[in-house]
Short mmCIF file of C-alpha atoms in Angstrom, two decimals:
data_model
loop_
_atom_site.label_atom_id
_atom_site.label_comp_id
_atom_site.label_asym_id
_atom_site.label_seq_id
_atom_site.Cartn_x
_atom_site.Cartn_y
_atom_site.Cartn_z
CA UNK A 117 115.43 98.51 80.59
CA UNK A 118 119.18 97.85 80.70
CA UNK A 119 121.27 97.14 83.79
CA UNK A 120 123.47 99.59 85.67
CA UNK A 121 122.08 102.77 87.21
CA UNK A 122 119.32 104.84 85.59
CA UNK A 123 117.95 108.02 87.13
CA UNK A 124 114.63 109.64 86.18
CA UNK A 125 113.40 113.15 86.94
CA UNK A 126 109.80 114.12 86.20
CA UNK A 127 109.06 117.79 86.91
CA UNK A 128 105.46 118.94 86.62
CA UNK A 129 103.36 121.85 87.91
CA UNK A 130 102.62 121.15 91.57
CA UNK A 131 104.69 117.99 91.88
CA UNK A 132 108.19 116.72 91.14
CA UNK A 133 109.10 113.04 91.16
CA UNK A 134 112.35 111.16 90.89
CA UNK A 135 113.21 107.46 90.62
CA UNK A 136 116.43 105.47 90.74
CA UNK A 137 116.73 102.11 89.01
CA UNK A 138 119.65 99.74 89.62
CA UNK A 139 120.12 96.65 87.48
CA UNK A 140 116.57 96.90 86.18
CA UNK A 141 114.84 97.33 89.57
CA UNK A 142 113.60 100.49 91.25
CA UNK A 143 115.35 101.32 94.52
CA UNK A 144 114.14 104.85 95.31
CA UNK A 145 111.05 106.93 94.60
CA UNK A 146 111.04 110.58 95.62
CA UNK A 147 107.89 112.73 95.56
CA UNK A 148 107.88 116.42 96.42
CA UNK A 149 104.68 118.43 96.19
CA UNK A 150 104.52 122.21 96.23
CA UNK A 151 101.85 122.06 98.95
CA UNK A 152 104.11 120.36 101.52
CA UNK A 153 105.71 122.84 103.97
CA UNK A 154 109.32 123.58 103.03
CA UNK A 155 110.21 123.83 106.74
CA UNK A 156 109.61 120.10 107.30
CA UNK A 157 111.43 118.71 104.27
CA UNK A 158 114.55 116.65 104.84
CA UNK A 159 117.64 118.85 105.15
CA UNK A 160 115.77 122.14 105.63
CA UNK A 161 117.46 124.65 107.96
CA UNK A 162 115.16 126.75 110.15
CA UNK A 163 114.91 129.03 113.14
CA UNK A 164 112.62 127.36 115.65
CA UNK A 165 111.09 128.27 119.00
CA UNK A 166 110.85 125.70 121.80
CA UNK A 167 107.15 125.42 122.70
CA UNK A 168 107.31 122.41 125.04
CA UNK A 169 110.01 120.61 127.00
CA UNK A 170 109.36 116.94 127.81
CA UNK A 171 112.00 115.42 130.13
CA UNK A 172 110.32 112.02 129.89
CA UNK A 173 111.01 111.94 126.15
CA UNK A 174 114.41 113.57 126.65
CA UNK A 175 113.54 116.24 124.15
CA UNK A 176 111.29 119.12 123.29
CA UNK A 177 108.91 120.32 120.63
CA UNK A 178 109.93 123.16 118.36
CA UNK A 179 107.72 125.47 116.29
CA UNK A 180 109.27 125.85 112.83
CA UNK A 181 106.65 128.30 111.56
CA UNK A 182 104.65 125.73 109.56
CA UNK A 183 102.94 122.43 110.29
CA UNK A 184 103.01 120.55 113.57
CA UNK A 185 105.88 121.22 115.98
CA UNK A 186 109.04 119.22 115.31
CA UNK A 187 110.68 117.00 117.92
CA UNK A 188 114.19 117.87 119.09
CA UNK A 189 115.89 115.12 121.11
CA UNK A 190 118.63 116.31 123.45
CA UNK A 191 121.56 114.50 125.09
CA UNK A 192 121.31 113.49 128.74
CA UNK A 193 123.33 116.47 129.99
CA UNK A 194 121.72 119.02 127.66
CA UNK A 195 118.73 121.17 128.50
CA UNK A 196 116.04 123.12 126.66
CA UNK A 197 114.09 126.13 127.90
CA UNK A 198 110.56 126.94 126.76
CA UNK A 199 110.60 129.95 124.45
CA UNK A 200 114.23 129.38 123.49
CA UNK A 201 115.18 130.20 119.88
CA UNK A 202 117.36 127.69 118.06
CA UNK A 203 118.73 127.09 114.61
CA UNK A 204 117.87 123.52 113.60
CA UNK A 205 118.06 121.15 110.65
CA UNK A 206 115.40 118.58 109.68
CA UNK A 207 116.73 115.01 109.99
CA UNK A 208 113.40 113.20 109.51
CA UNK A 209 110.23 114.31 107.74
CA UNK A 210 106.73 114.03 109.28
CA UNK A 211 104.99 110.63 109.28
CA UNK A 212 101.86 108.94 110.68
CA UNK A 213 100.67 111.87 112.77
CA UNK A 214 104.19 112.63 114.04
CA UNK A 215 105.96 115.86 113.30
CA UNK A 216 109.40 116.23 111.81
CA UNK A 217 112.55 115.49 113.82
CA UNK A 218 115.30 118.10 113.99
CA UNK A 219 118.81 118.47 115.37
CA UNK A 220 120.22 121.56 116.98
CA UNK A 221 122.75 123.59 114.99
CA UNK A 222 123.15 126.51 117.39
CA UNK A 223 121.36 129.55 118.80
CA UNK A 224 118.73 131.28 116.69
CA UNK A 225 117.20 134.73 116.49
CA UNK A 226 113.85 136.09 115.43
CA UNK A 227 110.55 134.34 114.66
CA UNK A 228 110.28 130.71 113.51
CA UNK A 229 111.02 130.61 109.80
CA UNK A 230 112.78 128.80 106.98
CA UNK A 231 116.42 129.79 106.52
CA UNK A 232 117.41 127.38 103.76
CA UNK A 233 115.30 124.83 101.91
CA UNK A 234 116.33 121.20 101.86
CA UNK A 235 117.73 119.64 98.68
CA UNK A 236 115.27 119.44 95.80
CA UNK A 237 114.50 116.15 94.06
CA UNK A 238 117.25 116.61 91.45
CA UNK A 239 119.85 117.19 94.18
CA UNK A 240 118.63 114.15 96.13
CA UNK A 241 118.89 112.00 93.00
CA UNK A 242 122.48 113.16 92.46
CA UNK A 243 123.24 112.28 96.08
CA UNK A 244 121.76 108.80 95.61
CA UNK A 245 123.16 108.01 92.16
CA UNK A 246 126.22 110.19 91.69
CA UNK A 247 126.77 111.67 88.25
CA UNK A 248 124.36 109.42 86.35
CA UNK A 249 122.47 111.32 83.68
CA UNK A 250 118.98 112.49 84.67
CA UNK A 251 116.42 111.15 82.17
CA UNK A 252 113.30 113.30 81.62
CA UNK A 253 110.32 113.28 79.24
CA UNK A 254 108.14 110.27 78.46
CA UNK A 255 110.68 107.80 79.85
CA UNK A 256 110.64 109.59 83.22
CA UNK A 257 106.84 109.72 83.33
CA UNK A 258 106.67 105.98 82.69
CA UNK A 259 109.40 105.23 85.24
CA UNK A 260 107.88 107.13 88.16
CA UNK A 261 104.50 105.56 87.39
CA UNK A 262 106.00 102.06 87.46
CA UNK A 263 107.92 102.83 90.65
CA UNK A 264 104.72 104.02 92.35
CA UNK A 265 102.89 100.82 91.41
CA UNK A 266 105.68 98.68 92.85
CA UNK A 267 105.96 100.80 96.00
CA UNK A 268 102.25 100.31 96.77
CA UNK A 269 102.18 96.55 96.11
CA UNK A 270 101.94 94.36 99.22
CA UNK A 271 103.24 91.11 97.72
CA UNK A 272 106.13 90.41 95.37
CA UNK A 273 106.73 87.10 93.63
CA UNK A 274 110.06 86.16 92.02
CA UNK A 275 108.96 83.02 90.20
CA UNK A 276 112.35 82.23 88.68
CA UNK A 277 113.77 81.85 92.18
CA UNK A 278 110.68 80.28 93.79
CA UNK A 279 110.46 83.26 96.15
CA UNK A 280 107.28 84.84 97.55
CA UNK A 281 107.91 88.00 99.55
CA UNK A 282 105.29 89.84 101.63
CA UNK A 283 106.04 93.15 103.37
CA UNK A 284 103.61 94.95 105.67
CA UNK A 285 104.00 98.04 107.81
CA UNK A 286 102.06 98.23 111.07
CA UNK A 287 102.03 100.89 113.78
CA UNK A 288 104.78 99.08 115.66
CA UNK A 289 107.03 97.55 113.02
CA UNK A 290 107.66 96.37 109.47
CA UNK A 291 106.94 92.64 109.01
CA UNK A 292 108.75 90.78 106.22
CA UNK A 293 107.77 87.20 105.38
CA UNK A 294 110.10 85.24 103.09
CA UNK A 295 108.48 82.11 101.59
CA UNK A 296 110.30 79.71 99.32
CA UNK A 297 109.29 76.75 97.16
CA UNK A 298 112.36 74.44 97.07
CA UNK A 299 113.36 72.99 93.73
CA UNK A 300 113.61 69.23 93.36
CA UNK A 301 117.12 67.84 93.49
CA UNK A 302 118.67 70.90 95.18
CA UNK A 303 120.39 70.76 98.56
CA UNK A 304 117.81 72.08 101.11
CA UNK A 305 120.36 74.01 103.16
CA UNK A 306 121.79 75.76 100.12
CA UNK A 307 118.28 76.49 98.86
CA UNK A 308 117.29 78.07 102.20
CA UNK A 309 120.41 80.19 102.29
CA UNK A 310 119.88 81.39 98.71
CA UNK A 311 116.21 82.19 99.37
CA UNK A 312 117.01 84.16 102.52
CA UNK A 313 119.79 86.08 100.77
CA UNK A 314 117.60 87.04 97.82
CA UNK A 315 114.65 87.78 100.10
CA UNK A 316 116.73 90.13 102.24
CA UNK A 317 118.15 91.90 99.18
CA UNK A 318 114.65 92.45 97.77
CA UNK A 319 113.23 93.44 101.17
CA UNK A 320 115.97 96.05 101.54
CA UNK A 321 115.20 97.42 98.07
CA UNK A 322 111.47 97.62 98.69
CA UNK A 323 111.87 99.20 102.13
CA UNK A 324 114.06 101.91 100.56
CA UNK A 325 111.58 102.35 97.71
CA UNK A 326 108.76 102.99 100.19
CA UNK A 327 110.81 105.29 102.47
CA UNK A 328 110.17 102.97 105.42
CA UNK A 329 112.24 102.62 108.59
CA UNK A 330 111.91 101.74 112.27
CA UNK A 331 111.87 98.22 113.70
CA UNK A 332 111.96 95.48 111.04
CA UNK A 333 111.15 91.83 111.79
CA UNK A 334 111.97 89.24 109.11
CA UNK A 335 110.51 85.73 109.14
CA UNK A 336 113.30 83.81 107.41
CA UNK A 337 113.06 80.50 105.59
CA UNK A 338 114.00 77.81 108.11
CA UNK A 339 114.09 77.79 111.89
CA UNK A 340 117.24 79.77 112.65
CA UNK A 341 119.75 77.04 111.92
CA UNK A 342 121.40 79.28 109.30
CA UNK A 343 121.51 82.26 111.67
CA UNK A 344 125.08 83.34 110.96
CA UNK A 345 124.62 83.32 107.19
CA UNK A 346 121.29 85.16 107.47
CA UNK A 347 122.83 87.83 109.71
CA UNK A 348 125.64 88.41 107.23
CA UNK A 349 123.16 88.57 104.34
CA UNK A 350 121.06 91.19 106.18
CA UNK A 351 124.08 93.37 106.91
CA UNK A 352 125.15 93.15 103.28
CA UNK A 353 121.65 94.06 102.05
CA UNK A 354 121.62 97.20 104.22
CA UNK A 355 125.34 98.00 103.86
CA UNK A 356 124.55 101.55 102.70
CA UNK A 357 122.74 102.34 105.99
CA UNK A 358 125.44 103.14 108.55
CA UNK A 359 122.91 103.66 111.36
CA UNK A 360 121.21 100.26 111.02
CA UNK A 361 121.28 98.23 114.24
CA UNK A 362 120.98 94.43 113.97
CA UNK A 363 119.91 91.87 116.55
CA UNK A 364 120.57 88.11 116.51
CA UNK A 365 118.43 85.60 114.63
CA UNK A 366 116.08 83.84 117.07
CA UNK A 367 115.62 80.06 117.36
CA UNK A 368 112.35 80.53 115.44
CA UNK A 369 114.09 82.07 112.44
CA UNK A 370 113.17 85.70 113.18
CA UNK A 371 115.65 88.47 112.44
CA UNK A 372 115.19 91.92 113.97
CA UNK A 373 116.92 95.17 113.11
CA UNK A 374 116.25 98.90 113.24
CA UNK A 375 116.56 101.57 110.55
CA UNK A 376 116.49 105.36 111.07
CA UNK A 377 113.54 107.32 109.72
CA UNK A 378 114.32 110.05 107.18
CA UNK A 379 111.57 110.60 104.60
CA UNK A 380 107.77 110.52 104.75
CA UNK A 381 106.60 107.04 103.69
CA UNK A 382 105.40 106.92 100.09
CA UNK A 383 101.93 105.63 100.99
CA UNK A 384 101.39 108.57 103.35
CA UNK A 385 102.10 110.94 100.46
CA UNK A 386 99.83 109.13 98.02
CA UNK A 387 97.02 107.57 100.08
CA UNK A 388 94.45 108.66 102.65
CA UNK A 389 94.18 106.89 106.05
CA UNK A 390 91.78 104.34 104.52
CA UNK A 391 94.37 103.36 101.90
CA UNK A 392 92.67 105.08 98.95
CA UNK A 393 94.45 107.42 96.57
CA UNK A 394 93.83 111.02 97.59
CA UNK A 395 92.23 113.51 95.22
CA UNK A 396 95.65 115.11 94.75
CA UNK A 397 97.22 111.76 93.86
CA UNK A 398 94.46 111.01 91.35
CA UNK A 399 94.76 114.50 89.87
CA UNK A 400 98.55 114.35 89.46
CA UNK A 401 98.25 110.87 87.94
CA UNK A 402 95.90 112.25 85.30
CA UNK A 403 98.25 115.18 84.70
CA UNK A 404 101.09 112.74 84.00
CA UNK A 405 98.90 111.01 81.42
CA UNK A 406 98.05 114.38 79.89
CA UNK A 407 101.69 115.45 79.77
CA UNK A 408 102.71 112.13 78.26
CA UNK A 409 100.14 112.58 75.48
CA UNK A 410 101.30 116.15 74.86
CA UNK A 411 104.87 114.92 74.46
CA UNK A 412 103.87 111.98 72.26
CA UNK A 413 101.36 113.81 70.06
CA UNK A 414 102.75 117.11 68.81
CA UNK A 415 100.19 117.59 66.03
CA UNK A 416 96.80 117.73 67.75
CA UNK A 417 95.84 121.38 68.41
CA UNK A 418 94.29 120.52 71.76
CA UNK A 419 94.46 117.62 74.21
CA UNK A 420 91.96 117.55 77.05
CA UNK A 421 91.90 115.70 80.34
CA UNK A 422 88.28 115.03 81.32
CA UNK A 423 87.83 114.14 84.99
CA UNK A 424 85.66 114.36 88.10
CA UNK A 425 85.05 117.93 89.36
CA UNK A 426 87.17 117.53 92.53
CA UNK A 427 90.16 116.47 90.44
CA UNK A 428 89.57 119.29 87.96
CA UNK A 429 89.61 121.74 90.88
CA UNK A 430 93.13 120.59 91.77
CA UNK A 431 94.42 120.66 88.19
CA UNK A 432 92.67 123.83 87.01
CA UNK A 433 95.22 126.31 88.43
CA UNK A 434 98.15 124.17 87.25
CA UNK A 435 97.30 123.02 83.74
CA UNK A 436 97.83 126.45 82.14
CA UNK A 437 101.53 125.97 82.83
CA UNK A 438 101.54 123.04 80.40
CA UNK A 439 100.86 125.33 77.44
CA UNK A 440 97.86 126.34 75.32
CA UNK A 441 97.24 122.83 73.97
CA UNK A 442 96.43 121.41 77.42
CA UNK A 443 92.84 121.60 78.70
CA UNK A 444 91.09 120.33 81.84
CA UNK A 445 87.37 119.57 81.61
CA UNK A 446 85.25 118.76 84.66
CA UNK A 447 82.65 116.03 84.12
CA UNK A 448 80.32 115.14 87.01
CA UNK A 449 79.41 111.88 85.26
CA UNK A 450 82.94 110.51 85.70
CA UNK A 451 83.82 108.66 88.93
CA UNK A 452 86.87 109.62 91.01
CA UNK A 453 89.96 108.28 89.30
CA UNK A 454 88.05 107.67 86.06
CA UNK A 455 89.57 110.54 84.09
CA UNK A 456 90.38 110.12 80.44
CA UNK A 457 92.47 111.87 77.79
CA UNK A 458 90.77 113.18 74.63
CA UNK A 459 92.36 114.59 71.50
CA UNK A 460 90.81 117.24 69.32
#
């Protein structure tokens, strides 16, 4: 695909996806499923009821009327009262067993409930990419599929630059390892600086793509002797994140910084705790293949998606919205994720 900014919007029954590509590389993947509570989506405005005050955490937990209670941090001189009604806005979506995070807007009245939904995927894409045209259809289906594959990959190799980048998220932090194979005849110091700069740019892109945040630790090429240059490169790579907080590069070549959480990490949307694609993820993947075939083949009177019964159970109520040519067929002989598209 060409350079510049390209924006893709793939709207389907039960799930909407969006992707942003800059200069031929994906930078953002947005996934919004109908089943996720609207009260906990980024930007949603709700009336909440304080159900617990925790001075040790300097905050309280607020019932929004759906899902786990959200956490509301409060300033040192502020106070919450159990049972208090507040109007709040979601500033961070749920992740890893933690509820959403909200900020107080003012007093609230009545039961916990949604007042205004957060921006939909199309609005978020416009916020990320300005007035770039939203591309739909087959191109969008292919783009969001490619973006998902890259977001779930653990290792990324940029052979033309001799760069090997590994990114892993643990319970405590995000670990980034930048490895570099120096080219013969090139100044070692310049090669290290170039590798660290490119590694930080790509790490920033992939962290955004996965909706990750929190503490980030980067193992740079070298032992910290290029600390000033590496610090500048990191700040440039995350220049669009005003709330990023950077620490110094250690003598061992480790750079630490912190990013604010906002969206649910992509792998928590797509995978179960064991790292396998959920039945919903497998079902929606098959639906994208079915929709792509429907758009590509306008002559066949019927196009069927044959899949395992648990996936058919997810797609059954949704596929009718694709039109009379689309059919879902359950087949107990097919393994999970082994669905196929058949024309007739």
